[in-house]
């Protein structure tokens, strides 16, 4: 039994990338924790752990000891509800702090810039600064102290140190100005810098929180599809209960216009159900007794009763939401580099700040000590680990969320990043390029008397899982053929099936079975067979021992969007190949219609796998798209595996990406979205790194000897606040793009 559990918990009191790194360090040191990852953009912790060694309550205790907090309620919906309440509460508190800080900051700036020579100006500024530092900015000092006790540091450390240094330096100059006058220097105060830093940083955090809320818009929209309550029949009484109290086997009543609360089957009534939010298909689907319905879909007309088969977190919709959340919380390979940088960022900044002060003092002596303090404070303030920490997760959250809203489910950040590198797309034919709902277009019976064995053919195909089998079953049912009892059945992978009836062995499948059974094609069928192949029909062969008895022509129509999708992929510079188990002429006919140059017919599962390997040996990054069991080997070894989902038939567990609808146009959209998201991540990281690489030296005073330019801590704090917000806003631009 698997003891490893993967869960996501909301984290509270995260302020910057340093906080995220600290929580990850706390978690990684715990026994039983296999992997822990914190997403700063969504304020969430994703952890894989051994349930026999450690529990969620242990996580909470450890994280609280580190100065943060964790919501560990057992129900996911409850955790999300509490997180939303806490975030709203935090946002309102932050808003009050911002307003309060600016009420004091504005008059202080006027005093320091316009009325600096006024009597008692320094005392008035001191009085105005104290409320800001004690009340509106106290979270920075509390946070910094908690980190210091743990031997760690984060953005709170930078803000607390910079404002404290500026304040204490000003306090000394206010009450002991003679110290500087005796040395021929004028004492300066920087109370306004302390207050402005707090005001600007709080404003930046407020804007950041507001913008970050928009990055999870897609997941909130998905969660909005889940109804809060359901009507059930229990002991003959109809009652409304919260969705969390539903049980498997419950009889759930759904009236017109209501969202279906569970996955289940109709036990009474009938209706039309809008499944577009799950399957992407716009036309409502008729549902009768015995048909399956999914949570989150909408009942259109009639009332019906469902027998619940999956409830709560086990429904298809809940699994989709969980998958998107986990994908948004995952880390792209590039993020690992960023994590290493942010892990040492704050200590490095502290060292640079100290060196800045020492260099100013060493070069200019006491004459420039004010400049040294100012520059050291500016270095502490302008350095921004948040911009680095938010660069990747915000872009991923928006990109993966946007994909989900377009019915493209991306399993993790690695898949998203890998997709933009794809050179070759390999497509399975049946069910991917074609509708996967073939119909019988013609029969060739070698001898008239063989038609008496249609019942053997029907029963055999009823046991088969091949996509073409359903077409033959439907055709024979329409003729009134009845199934019989067979005494043996064997599936021959990639070829077909064998059955036994009245001690005779019959085979049904591809033309490979003709060779395997040493059967021959009679001259009487050659002309008609060639016509079938020219039309691109799929062919099923039916025989007994070494006798071919019938050939069934089955047409699987090409999807309306397949031609355009292949064209779009080529426009993106991606090579397109097709694999199929059908014969060469059938494959050639389909490939010609789709303008696919490279294809392989008669492909067994191992042939598909070998085809992928050969491309990879040519240093190609290969994406495989399929929808059947016979594609699983090729999907497993492809650089990017993409499954065609069909409502409940979702291959989310085995593929890196799932296209929820049958529309192949989602494929070029997925690749395009991947490229845009990765480009956005690179843009964010570039600007975050450049901002710090340029900002820190300027704050340290490198421009002063040449141009006399010294960065004021107020401007530094404004720049720092803007850098984080600009990264989040840049990520949100993806949500608005077409």
Coordinates of C-alpha atoms in Angstrom, one line a residue, residues 196-662:
X196 CA 8.3 56.7 3.2
X197 CA 10.0 53.3 3.0
X198 CA 7.2 51.8 5.1
X199 CA 4.5 53.6 3.1
X200 CA 5.8 52.6 -0.3
X201 CA 6.5 49.0 0.6
X202 CA 3.1 48.6 2.1
X203 CA 1.5 50.2 -1.0
X204 CA 3.5 47.8 -3.2
X205 CA 2.4 44.8 -1.1
X206 CA -1.3 46.0 -1.4
X207 CA -1.0 46.3 -5.1
X208 CA 0.8 43.0 -5.3
X209 CA -1.9 41.2 -3.3
X210 CA -4.6 42.6 -5.5
X211 CA -2.8 41.6 -8.7
X212 CA -2.0 38.2 -7.3
X213 CA -5.7 37.6 -6.7
X214 CA -6.3 37.9 -10.4
X215 CA -3.7 35.2 -11.3
X216 CA -5.9 32.5 -9.8
X217 CA -9.1 33.7 -11.7
X218 CA -9.2 30.6 -13.8
X219 CA -9.1 28.2 -10.9
X220 CA -11.8 30.2 -9.1
X221 CA -13.9 30.0 -12.2
X222 CA -13.5 26.2 -12.2
X223 CA -14.3 26.0 -8.5
X224 CA -17.4 28.1 -9.1
X225 CA -18.8 25.1 -11.1
X226 CA -19.1 23.1 -7.9
X227 CA -22.5 23.6 -6.3
X228 CA -22.5 24.2 -2.5
X229 CA -25.5 21.9 -1.7
X230 CA -27.5 19.1 -3.1
X231 CA -31.1 17.7 -2.8
X232 CA -31.1 14.0 -1.8
X233 CA -33.7 11.4 -0.9
X234 CA -33.0 9.7 2.4
X235 CA -35.5 7.4 4.1
X236 CA -38.1 8.6 1.6
X237 CA -37.6 12.2 2.6
X238 CA -36.2 14.9 0.3
X239 CA -33.6 17.1 2.1
X240 CA -31.0 19.7 1.1
X241 CA -27.5 18.9 2.5
X242 CA -24.1 20.5 2.0
X243 CA -22.1 19.0 -0.8
X244 CA -19.5 17.6 1.7
X245 CA -22.1 15.3 3.3
X246 CA -23.0 13.4 0.0
X247 CA -22.3 9.7 0.1
X248 CA -21.7 7.2 -2.7
X249 CA -25.1 5.5 -3.5
X250 CA -27.1 8.6 -2.5
X251 CA -30.1 9.4 -4.7
X252 CA -29.6 13.0 -5.8
X253 CA -32.4 15.0 -7.2
X254 CA -31.5 17.5 -10.0
X255 CA -34.1 20.0 -11.3
X256 CA -34.0 22.1 -14.5
X257 CA -31.3 24.7 -14.6
X258 CA -29.4 23.2 -11.6
X259 CA -25.8 22.2 -11.6
X260 CA -25.2 18.5 -11.1
X261 CA -23.4 18.0 -7.7
X262 CA -21.9 14.5 -8.2
X263 CA -20.7 12.0 -10.8
X264 CA -23.3 9.3 -11.2
X265 CA -25.8 7.5 -13.4
X266 CA -29.5 8.4 -14.0
X267 CA -31.8 6.1 -12.1
X268 CA -35.0 8.0 -12.9
X269 CA -36.1 10.6 -15.5
X270 CA -34.4 12.0 -18.5
X271 CA -33.1 15.4 -19.8
X272 CA -30.5 17.2 -21.8
X273 CA -27.3 18.2 -20.0
X274 CA -24.9 21.0 -20.9
X275 CA -21.4 19.4 -20.5
X276 CA -19.5 22.2 -22.3
X277 CA -17.6 23.2 -19.1
X278 CA -16.1 19.6 -18.9
X279 CA -16.0 18.3 -22.4
X280 CA -15.9 21.5 -24.4
X281 CA -18.7 20.3 -26.7
X282 CA -21.3 23.1 -27.0
X283 CA -24.4 21.0 -27.8
X284 CA -26.4 19.6 -24.8
X285 CA -26.3 15.8 -24.6
X286 CA -29.4 13.7 -24.1
X287 CA -29.4 11.7 -20.9
X288 CA -31.6 8.7 -20.2
X289 CA -31.7 6.1 -17.4
X290 CA -28.3 4.4 -17.1
X291 CA -26.4 7.3 -18.7
X292 CA -23.5 8.8 -16.8
X293 CA -23.5 12.5 -15.7
X294 CA -20.7 14.6 -14.3
X295 CA -20.5 17.1 -11.4
X296 CA -20.5 20.7 -12.5
X297 CA -22.5 20.2 -15.7
X298 CA -25.9 21.9 -16.0
X299 CA -29.3 20.2 -16.3
X300 CA -31.2 21.9 -19.1
X301 CA -34.9 20.7 -19.1
X302 CA -36.3 17.7 -17.3
X303 CA -35.9 16.6 -13.7
X304 CA -34.1 13.4 -12.9
X305 CA -32.5 11.4 -10.0
X306 CA -28.9 10.3 -10.0
X307 CA -27.3 7.5 -8.1
X308 CA -24.0 9.0 -6.9
X309 CA -20.9 7.0 -7.9
X310 CA -18.2 9.6 -7.2
X311 CA -18.6 12.4 -4.6
X312 CA -16.4 15.2 -3.3
X313 CA -12.8 15.1 -4.3
X314 CA -13.3 12.0 -6.5
X315 CA -15.5 13.6 -9.2
X316 CA -14.0 14.4 -12.6
X317 CA -14.4 18.1 -11.9
X318 CA -12.7 17.9 -8.5
X319 CA -9.8 15.9 -10.1
X320 CA -9.5 18.6 -12.8
X321 CA -9.4 21.4 -10.2
X322 CA -6.8 19.4 -8.1
X323 CA -4.7 18.8 -11.2
X324 CA -4.7 22.5 -12.2
X325 CA -3.9 23.6 -8.6
X326 CA -1.0 21.1 -8.4
X327 CA 0.2 22.2 -11.8
X328 CA 0.1 25.9 -10.8
X329 CA 2.0 25.0 -7.6
X330 CA 4.7 23.0 -9.4
X331 CA 8.1 24.5 -10.4
X332 CA 9.6 24.9 -13.8
X333 CA 13.3 23.7 -14.1
X334 CA 14.3 27.4 -14.4
X335 CA 12.8 28.0 -11.0
X336 CA 15.4 25.8 -9.3
X337 CA 18.1 28.3 -10.3
X338 CA 15.9 31.2 -9.0
X339 CA 15.4 29.4 -5.7
X340 CA 19.1 29.1 -5.2
X341 CA 19.5 32.8 -5.9
X342 CA 16.7 33.9 -3.6
X343 CA 17.9 31.5 -0.8
X344 CA 21.1 33.6 -0.4
X345 CA 19.7 36.9 -1.7
X346 CA 18.9 38.6 1.6
X347 CA 22.2 37.7 3.4
X348 CA 24.2 38.9 0.3
X349 CA 22.3 42.2 0.3
X350 CA 23.0 42.7 4.0
X351 CA 26.7 42.1 3.3
X352 CA 26.6 44.6 0.3
X353 CA 24.9 47.2 2.5
X354 CA 27.5 46.8 5.2
X355 CA 30.4 47.0 2.7
X356 CA 28.7 50.1 1.2
X357 CA 28.8 51.9 4.5
X358 CA 32.4 50.8 5.2
X359 CA 33.6 51.9 1.8
X360 CA 32.0 55.4 2.1
X361 CA 33.6 55.8 5.5
X362 CA 37.0 54.4 4.4
X363 CA 37.2 56.7 1.4
X364 CA 35.6 59.9 2.7
X365 CA 35.9 59.6 6.5
X366 CA 33.4 61.3 8.8
X367 CA 32.8 64.0 6.2
X368 CA 30.6 61.6 4.2
X369 CA 29.2 59.5 7.0
X370 CA 25.6 60.7 6.3
X371 CA 26.1 59.7 2.6
X372 CA 27.3 56.3 3.8
X373 CA 24.3 55.7 6.0
X374 CA 22.0 56.9 3.2
X375 CA 23.6 54.6 0.7
X376 CA 23.6 51.6 3.0
X377 CA 19.9 52.2 3.7
X378 CA 19.1 52.6 0.0
X379 CA 20.8 49.3 -0.8
X380 CA 18.7 47.5 1.9
X381 CA 15.5 49.1 0.5
X382 CA 16.0 48.7 -3.3
X383 CA 17.0 45.0 -3.2
X384 CA 13.8 43.1 -4.1
X385 CA 13.7 39.3 -3.6
X386 CA 9.9 39.5 -4.3
X387 CA 10.4 40.3 -8.0
X388 CA 12.6 37.2 -8.4
X389 CA 10.3 35.0 -6.4
X390 CA 7.2 36.1 -8.3
X391 CA 8.6 36.0 -11.8
X392 CA 8.0 32.3 -12.5
X393 CA 5.0 31.3 -10.3
X394 CA 2.8 34.2 -11.4
X395 CA 3.4 33.4 -15.1
X396 CA 2.8 29.7 -14.5
X397 CA -0.4 30.3 -12.6
X398 CA -1.8 32.5 -15.4
X399 CA -0.6 30.2 -18.2
X400 CA -1.8 27.0 -16.7
X401 CA -5.1 28.7 -15.6
X402 CA -5.7 30.1 -19.1
X403 CA -5.0 26.6 -20.6
X404 CA -7.6 25.0 -18.3
X405 CA -10.2 27.6 -19.3
X406 CA -9.6 26.6 -22.9
X407 CA -10.0 22.8 -22.0
X408 CA -6.3 22.1 -22.0
X409 CA -5.1 20.4 -18.8
X410 CA -1.4 20.8 -18.3
X411 CA -0.1 18.4 -15.5
X412 CA 2.9 20.4 -14.3
X413 CA 5.3 23.2 -15.0
X414 CA 7.9 20.8 -16.5
X415 CA 5.3 19.8 -19.2
X416 CA 4.6 23.5 -19.9
X417 CA 8.2 24.3 -20.3
X418 CA 9.0 21.2 -22.4
X419 CA 6.2 21.9 -24.8
X420 CA 7.9 25.0 -26.2
X421 CA 10.9 22.9 -27.2
X422 CA 8.9 20.4 -29.4
X423 CA 10.2 19.9 -32.9
X424 CA 8.0 17.0 -34.0
X425 CA 4.4 16.1 -33.2
X426 CA 3.5 12.4 -33.7
X427 CA -0.3 11.9 -34.1
X428 CA -2.2 8.6 -33.7
X429 CA -4.8 8.4 -36.5
X430 CA -7.9 6.7 -35.1
X431 CA -9.7 8.9 -32.5
X432 CA -7.1 11.7 -32.8
X433 CA -7.0 12.8 -36.4
X434 CA -10.3 11.0 -37.1
X435 CA -13.6 11.0 -35.3
X436 CA -13.0 7.6 -33.7
X437 CA -16.7 6.8 -34.5
X438 CA -16.4 4.8 -37.7
X439 CA -19.3 3.3 -39.7
X440 CA -19.4 0.3 -41.9
X441 CA -19.2 1.3 -45.6
X442 CA -19.2 -2.0 -47.3
X443 CA -19.0 -5.8 -47.0
X444 CA -17.2 -8.4 -49.2
X445 CA -18.2 -12.0 -48.5
X446 CA -15.9 -14.5 -50.2
X447 CA -18.8 -17.1 -50.2
X448 CA -22.5 -16.5 -49.7
X449 CA -22.7 -19.3 -47.1
X450 CA -20.2 -17.5 -44.8
X451 CA -22.8 -14.9 -44.0
X452 CA -24.4 -17.4 -41.7
X453 CA -21.4 -16.7 -39.3
X454 CA -22.3 -13.1 -38.7
X455 CA -23.4 -14.1 -35.2
X456 CA -19.8 -15.3 -34.5
X457 CA -18.4 -12.0 -35.9
X458 CA -20.9 -9.9 -33.8
X459 CA -20.1 -11.8 -30.5
X460 CA -16.4 -11.6 -31.1
X461 CA -16.5 -7.8 -31.8
X462 CA -18.6 -7.3 -28.7
X463 CA -15.6 -8.5 -26.7
X464 CA -13.1 -6.4 -28.6
X465 CA -11.8 -2.9 -27.4
X466 CA -10.8 -1.8 -30.9
X467 CA -12.4 1.5 -32.1
X468 CA -13.6 -0.2 -35.4
X469 CA -15.4 -2.9 -33.5
X470 CA -18.3 -0.6 -32.4
X471 CA -19.0 0.2 -36.1
X472 CA -19.4 -3.5 -37.0
X473 CA -21.5 -4.2 -33.9
X474 CA -23.9 -1.3 -34.8
X475 CA -24.2 -2.5 -38.4
X476 CA -24.9 -6.2 -37.4
X477 CA -27.4 -5.1 -34.7
X478 CA -29.3 -3.1 -37.4
X479 CA -29.5 -6.3 -39.5
X480 CA -31.0 -8.1 -36.5
X481 CA -28.1 -10.4 -35.8
X482 CA -28.1 -11.9 -32.3
X483 CA -25.0 -12.8 -30.2
X484 CA -24.1 -16.3 -29.3
X485 CA -22.0 -18.1 -26.7
X486 CA -18.3 -18.4 -27.5
X487 CA -16.0 -20.9 -25.8
X488 CA -12.7 -19.0 -26.2
X489 CA -11.4 -15.5 -26.7
X490 CA -7.9 -14.1 -27.1
X491 CA -6.7 -10.6 -27.9
X492 CA -3.6 -10.4 -30.1
X493 CA -2.0 -7.0 -29.5
X494 CA -1.8 -4.8 -32.5
X495 CA -3.4 -7.4 -34.8
X496 CA -6.9 -8.4 -33.7
X497 CA -8.7 -11.2 -31.8
X498 CA -9.2 -14.9 -32.0
X499 CA -12.4 -16.7 -30.8
X500 CA -13.5 -20.3 -30.5
X501 CA -17.0 -21.5 -31.5
X502 CA -18.0 -25.2 -31.8
X503 CA -14.3 -26.2 -31.7
X504 CA -13.4 -24.0 -34.6
X505 CA -11.1 -21.0 -34.3
X506 CA -12.0 -17.7 -36.0
X507 CA -9.9 -14.6 -36.3
X508 CA -10.9 -11.0 -36.8
X509 CA -8.5 -8.1 -37.3
X510 CA -5.9 -6.5 -39.5
X511 CA -4.4 -7.9 -42.7
X512 CA -1.5 -9.2 -40.6
X513 CA -3.7 -12.1 -39.5
X514 CA -4.0 -13.2 -43.1
X515 CA -0.3 -13.8 -43.2
X516 CA -0.2 -15.3 -39.7
X517 CA -2.9 -17.8 -40.7
X518 CA -1.5 -18.5 -44.2
X519 CA -4.7 -17.3 -45.8
X520 CA -4.9 -16.0 -49.3
X521 CA -6.9 -13.2 -51.0
X522 CA -9.1 -14.7 -53.7
X523 CA -9.0 -13.0 -57.1
X524 CA -12.7 -12.3 -56.9
X525 CA -12.2 -9.8 -54.1
X526 CA -9.1 -8.0 -55.4
X527 CA -10.9 -5.3 -57.5
X528 CA -13.4 -4.3 -54.8
X529 CA -10.7 -4.4 -52.1
X530 CA -8.5 -2.0 -54.1
X531 CA -11.5 0.4 -54.3
X532 CA -11.9 0.3 -50.5
X533 CA -8.2 1.0 -50.0
X534 CA -8.3 3.9 -52.6
X535 CA -11.1 5.5 -50.6
X536 CA -9.0 5.3 -47.5
X537 CA -11.4 2.9 -45.7
X538 CA -10.2 0.9 -42.7
X539 CA -10.3 -2.8 -43.4
X540 CA -11.2 -5.6 -41.0
X541 CA -10.6 -9.2 -42.1
X542 CA -12.7 -12.1 -40.9
X543 CA -11.6 -15.7 -41.3
X544 CA -11.4 -19.3 -40.1
X545 CA -8.1 -21.2 -40.0
X546 CA -6.5 -20.5 -43.4
X547 CA -9.7 -19.3 -45.1
X548 CA -10.6 -15.7 -45.5
X549 CA -14.3 -15.4 -45.2
X550 CA -15.1 -11.6 -45.3
X551 CA -13.6 -8.1 -45.6
X552 CA -15.4 -5.3 -43.8
X553 CA -14.8 -1.7 -45.0
X554 CA -15.1 0.8 -42.2
X555 CA -14.8 4.6 -42.7
X556 CA -13.6 6.8 -39.9
X557 CA -14.3 10.4 -40.9
X558 CA -11.4 12.9 -40.5
X559 CA -12.3 15.5 -37.9
X560 CA -13.3 18.9 -39.3
X561 CA -10.5 20.7 -37.5
X562 CA -7.7 18.2 -38.2
X563 CA -6.6 19.7 -41.5
X564 CA -6.4 23.2 -40.1
X565 CA -4.7 21.9 -36.9
X566 CA -1.9 20.2 -38.9
X567 CA -1.5 23.4 -41.0
X568 CA -1.2 25.6 -37.8
X569 CA 1.4 23.2 -36.4
X570 CA 3.5 23.5 -39.6
X571 CA 3.2 27.3 -39.4
X572 CA 4.7 27.1 -35.9
X573 CA 7.7 25.2 -37.4
X574 CA 6.7 21.9 -36.0
X575 CA 7.1 18.7 -38.1
X576 CA 4.0 16.5 -38.2
X577 CA 4.0 12.7 -38.4
X578 CA 1.2 10.1 -38.3
X579 CA 1.1 6.6 -36.9
X580 CA -1.6 4.0 -37.5
X581 CA -2.2 0.3 -37.3
X582 CA -4.1 0.5 -40.6
X583 CA -2.8 -0.7 -43.9
X584 CA -0.5 1.4 -46.1
X585 CA -3.1 2.5 -48.6
X586 CA -5.6 3.5 -45.9
X587 CA -2.8 5.4 -44.1
X588 CA -1.6 7.0 -47.3
X589 CA -5.1 8.2 -48.2
X590 CA -5.6 9.9 -44.8
X591 CA -2.1 11.4 -44.8
X592 CA -2.7 12.8 -48.3
X593 CA -5.9 14.5 -47.2
X594 CA -4.2 16.0 -44.2
X595 CA -1.0 17.0 -46.1
X596 CA 1.2 14.9 -43.7
X597 CA 4.4 13.8 -45.5
X598 CA 5.7 11.3 -42.9
X599 CA 3.6 8.5 -41.7
X600 CA 3.9 4.8 -40.7
X601 CA 1.2 2.2 -41.4
X602 CA 0.8 -1.3 -39.9
X603 CA 2.2 0.1 -36.6
X604 CA 2.1 -2.2 -33.6
X605 CA 2.5 -0.6 -30.1
X606 CA 6.3 -1.4 -30.1
X607 CA 6.6 0.1 -33.7
X608 CA 5.1 3.3 -32.4
X609 CA 7.6 3.3 -29.5
X610 CA 10.5 2.6 -31.9
X611 CA 9.3 5.4 -34.2
X612 CA 9.5 7.9 -31.2
X613 CA 12.9 6.6 -30.2
X614 CA 14.3 7.0 -33.7
X615 CA 13.2 10.7 -33.8
X616 CA 14.7 11.3 -30.3
X617 CA 18.1 9.8 -31.5
X618 CA 18.0 12.6 -34.2
X619 CA 18.0 15.1 -31.2
X620 CA 14.4 15.9 -31.8
X621 CA 12.0 16.9 -29.0
X622 CA 9.0 14.7 -29.7
X623 CA 5.4 15.1 -28.6
X624 CA 3.1 12.1 -28.9
X625 CA -0.7 12.6 -29.2
X626 CA -2.9 9.5 -28.7
X627 CA -6.1 8.3 -27.1
X628 CA -5.9 4.5 -26.9
X629 CA -4.2 1.7 -24.9
X630 CA -2.1 0.9 -28.0
X631 CA -0.6 4.4 -27.8
X632 CA 0.5 4.0 -24.1
X633 CA 4.1 2.8 -24.9
X634 CA 4.7 5.7 -27.3
X635 CA 3.2 8.2 -24.9
X636 CA 5.4 6.9 -22.0
X637 CA 8.7 7.6 -23.8
X638 CA 7.7 10.8 -25.6
X639 CA 9.3 14.1 -24.4
X640 CA 5.7 15.4 -24.1
X641 CA 2.7 13.1 -23.9
X642 CA -0.7 14.5 -24.9
X643 CA -3.9 12.5 -24.4
X644 CA -7.2 13.2 -26.2
X645 CA -9.8 13.3 -23.4
X646 CA -13.4 12.6 -24.0
X647 CA -15.5 13.7 -21.0
X648 CA -15.2 10.9 -18.5
X649 CA -12.5 9.1 -20.5
X650 CA -9.8 11.4 -19.3
X651 CA -6.2 10.2 -19.4
X652 CA -5.0 12.7 -16.8
X653 CA -3.1 10.2 -14.8
X654 CA -0.9 9.0 -17.7
X655 CA -0.3 12.0 -19.8
X656 CA 1.5 15.3 -19.3
X657 CA -1.2 17.2 -21.1
X658 CA -4.9 16.3 -21.7
X659 CA -7.0 17.9 -24.5
X660 CA -10.5 17.8 -22.9
X661 CA -12.4 18.1 -26.2
X662 CA -12.2 16.2 -29.5

